[in-house]
Short mmCIF file of C-alpha atoms and ligand atoms in Angstrom, two decimals:
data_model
loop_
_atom_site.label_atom_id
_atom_site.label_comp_id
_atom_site.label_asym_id
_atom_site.label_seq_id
_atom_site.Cartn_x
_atom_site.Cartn_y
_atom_site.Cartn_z
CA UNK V 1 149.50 64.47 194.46
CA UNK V 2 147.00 65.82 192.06
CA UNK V 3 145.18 68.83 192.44
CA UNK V 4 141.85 69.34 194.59
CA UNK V 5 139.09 69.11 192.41
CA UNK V 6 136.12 71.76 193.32
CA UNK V 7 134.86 72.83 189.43
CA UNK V 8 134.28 70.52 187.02
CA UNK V 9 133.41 71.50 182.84
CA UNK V 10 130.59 69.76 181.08
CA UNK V 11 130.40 70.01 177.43
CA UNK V 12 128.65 67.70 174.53
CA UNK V 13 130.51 67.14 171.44
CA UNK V 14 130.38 65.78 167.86
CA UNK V 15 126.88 64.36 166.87
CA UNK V 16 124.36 65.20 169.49
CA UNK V 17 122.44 61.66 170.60
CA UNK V 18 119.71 61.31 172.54
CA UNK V 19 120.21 60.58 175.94
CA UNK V 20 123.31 63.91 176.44
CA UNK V 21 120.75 65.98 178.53
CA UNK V 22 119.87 63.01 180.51
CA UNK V 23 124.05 63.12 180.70
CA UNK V 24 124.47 66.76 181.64
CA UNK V 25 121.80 66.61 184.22
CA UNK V 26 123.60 63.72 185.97
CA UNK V 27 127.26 65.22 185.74
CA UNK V 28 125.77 68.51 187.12
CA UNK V 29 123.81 66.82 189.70
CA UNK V 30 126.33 64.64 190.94
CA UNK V 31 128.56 67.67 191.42
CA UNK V 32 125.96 69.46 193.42
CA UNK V 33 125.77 66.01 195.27
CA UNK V 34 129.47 66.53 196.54
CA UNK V 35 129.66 70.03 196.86
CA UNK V 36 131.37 71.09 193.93
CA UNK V 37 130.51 73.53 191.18
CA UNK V 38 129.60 72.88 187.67
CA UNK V 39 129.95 74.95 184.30
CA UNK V 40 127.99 73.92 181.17
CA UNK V 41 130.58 75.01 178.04
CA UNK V 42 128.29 75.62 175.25
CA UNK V 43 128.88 74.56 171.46
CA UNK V 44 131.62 72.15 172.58
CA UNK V 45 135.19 72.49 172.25
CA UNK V 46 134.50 75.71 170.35
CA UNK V 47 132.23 77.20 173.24
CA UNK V 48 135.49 76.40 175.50
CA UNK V 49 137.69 78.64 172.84
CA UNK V 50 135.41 81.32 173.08
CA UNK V 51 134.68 80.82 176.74
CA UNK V 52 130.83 80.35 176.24
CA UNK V 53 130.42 79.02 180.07
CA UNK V 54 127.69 79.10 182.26
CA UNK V 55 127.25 77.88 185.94
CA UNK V 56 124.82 75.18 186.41
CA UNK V 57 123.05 73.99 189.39
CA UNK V 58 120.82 71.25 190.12
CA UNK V 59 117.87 72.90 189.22
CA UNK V 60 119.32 74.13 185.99
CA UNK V 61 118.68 71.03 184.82
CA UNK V 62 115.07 70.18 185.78
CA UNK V 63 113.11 68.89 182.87
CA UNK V 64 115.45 68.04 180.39
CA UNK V 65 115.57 63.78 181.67
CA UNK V 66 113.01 63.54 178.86
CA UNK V 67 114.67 65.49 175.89
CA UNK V 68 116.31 65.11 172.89
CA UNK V 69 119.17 66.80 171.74
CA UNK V 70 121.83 68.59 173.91
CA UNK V 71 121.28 72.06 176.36
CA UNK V 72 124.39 73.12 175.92
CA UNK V 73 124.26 72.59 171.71
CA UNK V 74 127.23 70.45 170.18
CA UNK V 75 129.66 72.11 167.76
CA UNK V 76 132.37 70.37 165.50
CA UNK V 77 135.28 72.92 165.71
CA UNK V 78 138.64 73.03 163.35
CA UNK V 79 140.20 75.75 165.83
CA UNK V 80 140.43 72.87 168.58
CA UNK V 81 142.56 71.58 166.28
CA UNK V 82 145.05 73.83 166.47
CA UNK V 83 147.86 74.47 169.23
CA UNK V 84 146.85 77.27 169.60
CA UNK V 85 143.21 77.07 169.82
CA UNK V 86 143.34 74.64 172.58
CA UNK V 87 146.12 76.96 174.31
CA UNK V 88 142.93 79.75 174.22
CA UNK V 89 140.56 76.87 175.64
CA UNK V 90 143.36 75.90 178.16
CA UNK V 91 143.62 79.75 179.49
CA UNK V 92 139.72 80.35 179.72
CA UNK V 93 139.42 76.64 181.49
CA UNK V 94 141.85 77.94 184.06
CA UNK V 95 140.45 81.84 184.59
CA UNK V 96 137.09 80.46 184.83
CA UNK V 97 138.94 77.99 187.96
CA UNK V 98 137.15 74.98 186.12
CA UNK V 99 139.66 72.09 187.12
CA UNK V 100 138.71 69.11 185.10
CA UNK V 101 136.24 68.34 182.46
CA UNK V 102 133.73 65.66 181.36
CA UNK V 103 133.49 65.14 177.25
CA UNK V 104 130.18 63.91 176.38
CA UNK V 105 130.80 62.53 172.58
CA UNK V 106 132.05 60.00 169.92
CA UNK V 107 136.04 59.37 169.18
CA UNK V 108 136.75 62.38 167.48
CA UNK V 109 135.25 63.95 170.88
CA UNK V 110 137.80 61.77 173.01
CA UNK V 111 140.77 62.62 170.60
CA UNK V 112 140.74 65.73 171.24
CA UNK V 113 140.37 65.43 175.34
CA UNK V 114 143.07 63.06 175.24
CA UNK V 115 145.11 65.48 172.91
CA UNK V 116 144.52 68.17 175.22
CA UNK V 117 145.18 65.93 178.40
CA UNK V 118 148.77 65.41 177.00
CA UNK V 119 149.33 68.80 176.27
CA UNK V 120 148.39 70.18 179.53
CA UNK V 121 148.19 67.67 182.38
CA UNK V 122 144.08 68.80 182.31
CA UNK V 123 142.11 66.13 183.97
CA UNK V 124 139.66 64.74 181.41
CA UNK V 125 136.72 62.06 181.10
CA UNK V 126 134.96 60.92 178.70
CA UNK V 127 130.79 59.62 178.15
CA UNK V 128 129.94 57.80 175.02
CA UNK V 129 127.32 59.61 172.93
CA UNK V 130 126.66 58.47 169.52
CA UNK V 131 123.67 56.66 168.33
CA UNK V 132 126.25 54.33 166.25
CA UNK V 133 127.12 52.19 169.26
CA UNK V 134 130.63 52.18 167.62
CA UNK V 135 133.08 52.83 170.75
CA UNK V 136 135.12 50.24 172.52
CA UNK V 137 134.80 49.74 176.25
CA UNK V 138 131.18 49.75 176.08
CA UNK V 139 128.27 47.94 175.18
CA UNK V 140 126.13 50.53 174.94
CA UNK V 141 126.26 54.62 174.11
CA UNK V 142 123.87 57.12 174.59
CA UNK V 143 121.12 57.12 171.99
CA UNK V 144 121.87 53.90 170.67
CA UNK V 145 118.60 52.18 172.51
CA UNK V 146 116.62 55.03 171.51
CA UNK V 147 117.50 55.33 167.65
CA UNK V 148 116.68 51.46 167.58
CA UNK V 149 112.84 51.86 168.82
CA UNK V 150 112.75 54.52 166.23
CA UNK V 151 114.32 52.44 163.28
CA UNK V 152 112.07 49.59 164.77
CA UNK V 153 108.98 52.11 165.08
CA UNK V 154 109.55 53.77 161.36
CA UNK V 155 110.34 49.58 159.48
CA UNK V 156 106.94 48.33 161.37
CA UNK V 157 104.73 51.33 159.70
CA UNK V 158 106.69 50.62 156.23
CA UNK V 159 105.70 47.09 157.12
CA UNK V 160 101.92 48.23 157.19
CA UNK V 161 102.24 49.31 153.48
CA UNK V 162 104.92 46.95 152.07
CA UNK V 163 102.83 44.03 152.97
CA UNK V 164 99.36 45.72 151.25
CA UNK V 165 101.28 46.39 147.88
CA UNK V 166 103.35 43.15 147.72
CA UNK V 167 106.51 45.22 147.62
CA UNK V 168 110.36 44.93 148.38
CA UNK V 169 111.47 47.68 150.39
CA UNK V 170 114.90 48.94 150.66
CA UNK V 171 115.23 50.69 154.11
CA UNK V 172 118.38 52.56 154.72
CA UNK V 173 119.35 53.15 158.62
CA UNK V 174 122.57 55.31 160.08
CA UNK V 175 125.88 53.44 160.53
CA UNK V 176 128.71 54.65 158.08
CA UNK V 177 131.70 52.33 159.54
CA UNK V 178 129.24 50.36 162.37
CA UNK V 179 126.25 48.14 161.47
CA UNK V 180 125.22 47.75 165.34
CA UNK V 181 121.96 49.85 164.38
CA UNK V 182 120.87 47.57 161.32
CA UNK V 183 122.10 44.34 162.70
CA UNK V 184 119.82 45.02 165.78
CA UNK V 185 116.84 46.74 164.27
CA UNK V 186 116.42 44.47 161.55
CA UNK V 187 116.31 41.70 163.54
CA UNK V 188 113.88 43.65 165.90
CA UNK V 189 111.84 44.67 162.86
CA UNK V 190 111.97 41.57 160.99
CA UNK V 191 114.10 42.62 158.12
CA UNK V 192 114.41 39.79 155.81
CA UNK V 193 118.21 40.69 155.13
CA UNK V 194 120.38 42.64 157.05
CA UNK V 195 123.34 44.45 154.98
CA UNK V 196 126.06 45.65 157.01
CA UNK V 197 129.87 47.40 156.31
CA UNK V 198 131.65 44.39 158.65
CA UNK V 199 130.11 41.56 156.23
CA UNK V 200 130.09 41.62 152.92
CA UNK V 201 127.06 39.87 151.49
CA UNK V 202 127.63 40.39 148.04
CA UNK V 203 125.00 40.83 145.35
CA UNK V 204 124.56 37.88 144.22
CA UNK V 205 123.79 36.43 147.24
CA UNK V 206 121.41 39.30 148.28
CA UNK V 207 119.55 38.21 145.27
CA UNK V 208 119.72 34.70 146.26
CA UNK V 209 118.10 35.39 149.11
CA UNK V 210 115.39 37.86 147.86
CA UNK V 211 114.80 34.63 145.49
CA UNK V 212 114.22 32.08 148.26
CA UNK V 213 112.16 34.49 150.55
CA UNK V 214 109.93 34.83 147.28
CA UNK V 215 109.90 31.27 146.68
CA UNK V 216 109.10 30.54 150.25
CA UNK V 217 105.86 32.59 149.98
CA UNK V 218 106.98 35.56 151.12
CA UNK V 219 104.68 38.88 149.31
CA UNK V 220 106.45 41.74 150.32
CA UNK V 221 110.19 42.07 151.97
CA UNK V 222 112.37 44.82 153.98
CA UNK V 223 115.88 44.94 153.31
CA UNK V 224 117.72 46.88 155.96
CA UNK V 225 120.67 48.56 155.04
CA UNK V 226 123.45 50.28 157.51
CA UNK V 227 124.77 53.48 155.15
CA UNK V 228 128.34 52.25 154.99
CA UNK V 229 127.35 48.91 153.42
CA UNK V 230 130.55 47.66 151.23
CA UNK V 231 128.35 46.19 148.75
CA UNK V 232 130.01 48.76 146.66
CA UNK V 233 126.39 50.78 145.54
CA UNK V 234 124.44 53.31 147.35
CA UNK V 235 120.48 52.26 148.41
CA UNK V 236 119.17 53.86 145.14
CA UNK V 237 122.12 51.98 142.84
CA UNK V 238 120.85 48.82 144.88
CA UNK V 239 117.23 49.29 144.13
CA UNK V 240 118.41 49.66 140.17
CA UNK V 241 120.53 46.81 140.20
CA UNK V 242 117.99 44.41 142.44
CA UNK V 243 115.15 45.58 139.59
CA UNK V 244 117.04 45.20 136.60
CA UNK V 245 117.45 41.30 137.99
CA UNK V 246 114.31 41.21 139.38
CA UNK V 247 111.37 43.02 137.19
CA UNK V 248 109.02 41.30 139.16
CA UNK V 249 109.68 43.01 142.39
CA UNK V 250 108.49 46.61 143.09
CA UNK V 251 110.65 48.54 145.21
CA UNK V 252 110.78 51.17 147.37
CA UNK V 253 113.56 52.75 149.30
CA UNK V 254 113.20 54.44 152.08
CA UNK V 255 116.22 56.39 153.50
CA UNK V 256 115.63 57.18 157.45
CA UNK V 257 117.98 60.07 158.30
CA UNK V 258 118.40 62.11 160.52
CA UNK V 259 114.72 61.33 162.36
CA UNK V 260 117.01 58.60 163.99
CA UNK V 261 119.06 61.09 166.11
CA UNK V 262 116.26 63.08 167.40
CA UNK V 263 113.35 62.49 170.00
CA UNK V 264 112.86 61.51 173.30
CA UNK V 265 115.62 59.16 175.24
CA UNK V 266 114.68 55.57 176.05
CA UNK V 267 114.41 54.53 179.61
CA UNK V 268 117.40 52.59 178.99
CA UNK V 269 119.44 55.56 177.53
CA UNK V 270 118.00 57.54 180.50
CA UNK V 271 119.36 55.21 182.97
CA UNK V 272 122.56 54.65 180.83
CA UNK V 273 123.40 58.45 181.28
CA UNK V 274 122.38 58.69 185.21
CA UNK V 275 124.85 56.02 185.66
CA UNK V 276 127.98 57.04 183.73
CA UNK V 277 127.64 60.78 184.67
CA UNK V 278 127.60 59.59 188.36
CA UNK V 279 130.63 57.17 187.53
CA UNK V 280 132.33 60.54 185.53
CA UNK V 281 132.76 62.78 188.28
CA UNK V 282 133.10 60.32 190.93
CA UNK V 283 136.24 59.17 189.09
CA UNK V 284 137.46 62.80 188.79
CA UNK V 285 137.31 63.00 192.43
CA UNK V 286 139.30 59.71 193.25
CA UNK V 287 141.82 61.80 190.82
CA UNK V 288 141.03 59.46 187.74
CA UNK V 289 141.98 61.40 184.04
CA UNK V 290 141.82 60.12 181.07
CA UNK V 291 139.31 57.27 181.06
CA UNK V 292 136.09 56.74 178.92
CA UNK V 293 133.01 55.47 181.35
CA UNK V 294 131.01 52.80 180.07
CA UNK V 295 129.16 49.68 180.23
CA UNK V 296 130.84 46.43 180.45
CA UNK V 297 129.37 43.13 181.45
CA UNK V 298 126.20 45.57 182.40
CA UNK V 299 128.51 47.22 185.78
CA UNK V 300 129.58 50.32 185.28
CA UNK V 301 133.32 50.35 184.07
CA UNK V 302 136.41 52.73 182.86
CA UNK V 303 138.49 52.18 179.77
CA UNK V 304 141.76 54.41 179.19
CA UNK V 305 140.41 56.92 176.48
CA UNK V 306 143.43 55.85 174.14
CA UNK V 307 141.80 52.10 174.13
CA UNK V 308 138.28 53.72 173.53
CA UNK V 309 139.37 55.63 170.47
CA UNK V 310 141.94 52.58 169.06
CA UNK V 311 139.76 50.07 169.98
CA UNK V 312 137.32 48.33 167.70
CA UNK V 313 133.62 47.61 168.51
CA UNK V 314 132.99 44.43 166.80
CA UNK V 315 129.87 43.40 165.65
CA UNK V 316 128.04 40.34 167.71
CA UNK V 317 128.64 37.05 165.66
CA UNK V 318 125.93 35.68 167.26
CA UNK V 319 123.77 38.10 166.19
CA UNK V 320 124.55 37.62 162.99
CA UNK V 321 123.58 34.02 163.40
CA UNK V 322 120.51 34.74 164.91
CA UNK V 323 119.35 37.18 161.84
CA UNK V 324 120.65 34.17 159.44
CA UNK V 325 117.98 32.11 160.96
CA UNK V 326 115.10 34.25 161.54
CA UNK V 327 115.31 34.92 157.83
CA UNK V 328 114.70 31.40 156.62
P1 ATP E 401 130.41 61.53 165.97
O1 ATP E 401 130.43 60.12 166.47
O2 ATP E 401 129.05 62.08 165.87
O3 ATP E 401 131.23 61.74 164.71
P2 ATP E 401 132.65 62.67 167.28
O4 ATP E 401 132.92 63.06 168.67
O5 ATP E 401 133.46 61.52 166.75
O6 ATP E 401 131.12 62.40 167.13
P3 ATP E 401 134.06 64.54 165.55
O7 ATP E 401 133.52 65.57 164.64
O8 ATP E 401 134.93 63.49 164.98
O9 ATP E 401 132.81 63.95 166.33
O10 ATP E 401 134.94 65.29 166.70
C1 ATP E 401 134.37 66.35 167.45
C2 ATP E 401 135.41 67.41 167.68
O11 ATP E 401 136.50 66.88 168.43
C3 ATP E 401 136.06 67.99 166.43
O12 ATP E 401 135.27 68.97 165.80
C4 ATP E 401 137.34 68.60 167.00
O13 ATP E 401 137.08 69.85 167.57
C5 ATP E 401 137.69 67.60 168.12
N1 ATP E 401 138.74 66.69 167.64
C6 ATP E 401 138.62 65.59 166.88
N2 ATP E 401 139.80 65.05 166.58
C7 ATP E 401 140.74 65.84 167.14
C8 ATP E 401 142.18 65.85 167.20
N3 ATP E 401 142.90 64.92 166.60
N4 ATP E 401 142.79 66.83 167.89
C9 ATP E 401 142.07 67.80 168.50
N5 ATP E 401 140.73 67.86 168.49
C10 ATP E 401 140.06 66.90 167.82
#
């Protein structure tokens, strides 16, 4: 029979996305909801090691639905790695009477809840924030939706100028193992190729197609490119090679950044967090440990954390397809 639940941990972990606030104020409202108390842990699993907690009630969350970022700040933290750092977080989790936690955060986020699940029978859930979109169980994470309208925003004003100067522009967008960000957004943006690290174009081909486009009557081009692209050179070694074999062209690169983490959440991303931080403490009340909430099929669902951090997130052939033929 497990253990009454009647405090429940929030913390955000890992990369901050937007869309966490919109998280935290749903876990702490939905705990309010049933009666139960909530504690924001600050800096993530490092706050929880130094026990940087602080109670939160529903109106310690007004007015952050519409912001970027995280409240409670997002730390990456080598102690947690440690036996006996997560013995420390273990002890203050239990003085402070907080009986279960929600980890708001990527895979490295859910490791270490499921790590520390194992060690200590502590109830744990997980919510999917990364902009990468690169967790299994669900077809969307927080930020994702956002960092697309601003990849989409930023290509359509380099748009504006690569179509007055008749120039190729290199654009490169976040994604080191994923290219769910540049598959999408080019395809919203109307990239004329899409480079991504699950396909391997190859040069030659790239140039190929930068040959047809410009045969086809095509001026100016934008070339989006995820960061962990296995072409085997970095944007600015592209833009070298692609000129040396192309004097013709004059190119540009334009490396987005970190712009595409920030601002305000999407609808969708605000809606995406209301729901799963419902889901996340509902669960832990039905006595539910261990799971990752997401989207599946668009109803809320739970994977087993140990599937969401195994698990692969493949990239949407069809997709593909459909950025194959928008580029003829
Ligand atoms: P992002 O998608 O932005 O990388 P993430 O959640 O994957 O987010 P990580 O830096 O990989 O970010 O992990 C966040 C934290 O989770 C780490 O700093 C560490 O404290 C904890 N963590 C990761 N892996 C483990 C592990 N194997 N054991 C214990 N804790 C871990």
């Amino acid at each position: 029979m497990s253990k009454t639940i009647k405090k429940i941990g929030v913390l955000t972990s890992g990369g901050d996305s937007p869309g966490m606030n919109a998280a935290i104020r749903s876990v702490v409202r939905t705990c309010a909801y049933h009666n139960i108390e909530c504690v924001g842990i600050y800096r993530g699993y490092q706050g929880m090691i130094e026990g940087d907690f602080k109670e939160m009630g529903p109106r310690s969350v007004n007015n952050i639905v519409n912001k970027g970022g995280t409240i409670l700040k997002s730390a990456r933290s080598k102690e947690f790695m440690t036996v006996e750092g997560r013995k420390k977080a273990h002890e203050n989790l239990v003085d402070a009477g907080i009986d279960a936690l929600v980890v708001i955060g990527g895979d490295g986020s859910f490791t270490g809840a499921e790590v520390f699940n194992n060690e200590f029978g502590y109830p744990v859930m997980g919510i999917p924030g990364t902009i990468d979109n690169d967790i299994f169980g669900t077809s969307h994470t927080l930020g994702f939706d956002t960092a697309l309208n601003t990849v989409v925003d930023c290509i359509d004003k380099i748009r504006d100028t690569a179509s007055s100067h008749n120039r190729l522009f290199l654009v490169e967008v976040m994604g080191r193992d994923a290219g769910h960000i540049a598959l999408n957004a080019g395809i919203g943006a109307g990239a004329e190729e899409i480079l991504i690290p699950e396909e391997d174009l190859g040069l030659e081909r790239l140039l190929e197609s930068l040959r047809r486009s410009k045969a086809s009557g095509k001026s100016s081009s934008i070339v989006v490119i995820a960061e962990g692209d296995k072409i085997g050179k970095n944007v600015f070694e592209l833009k070298d090679y692609i000129e040396e074999n192309f004097p013709e062209y004059d190119i540009r690169v334009s490396v987005l950044g970190h712009m595409q983490r920030g601002g305000s959440p999407s609808c969708y991303d605000r809606v995406l967090a209301s729901r799963l931080g419902v889901k996340a403490v509902e669960s832990i009340l039905e006595g539910k440990s261990n799971f990752m909430v997401g989207i599946i099929n668009d109803k809320v669902a739970l994977t087993p954390l140990e599937q969401a951090i195994k698990g692969h997130s493949e990239i949407d052939r069809e997709l593909l397809r459909v950025s194959d033929i928008m580029t003829t």
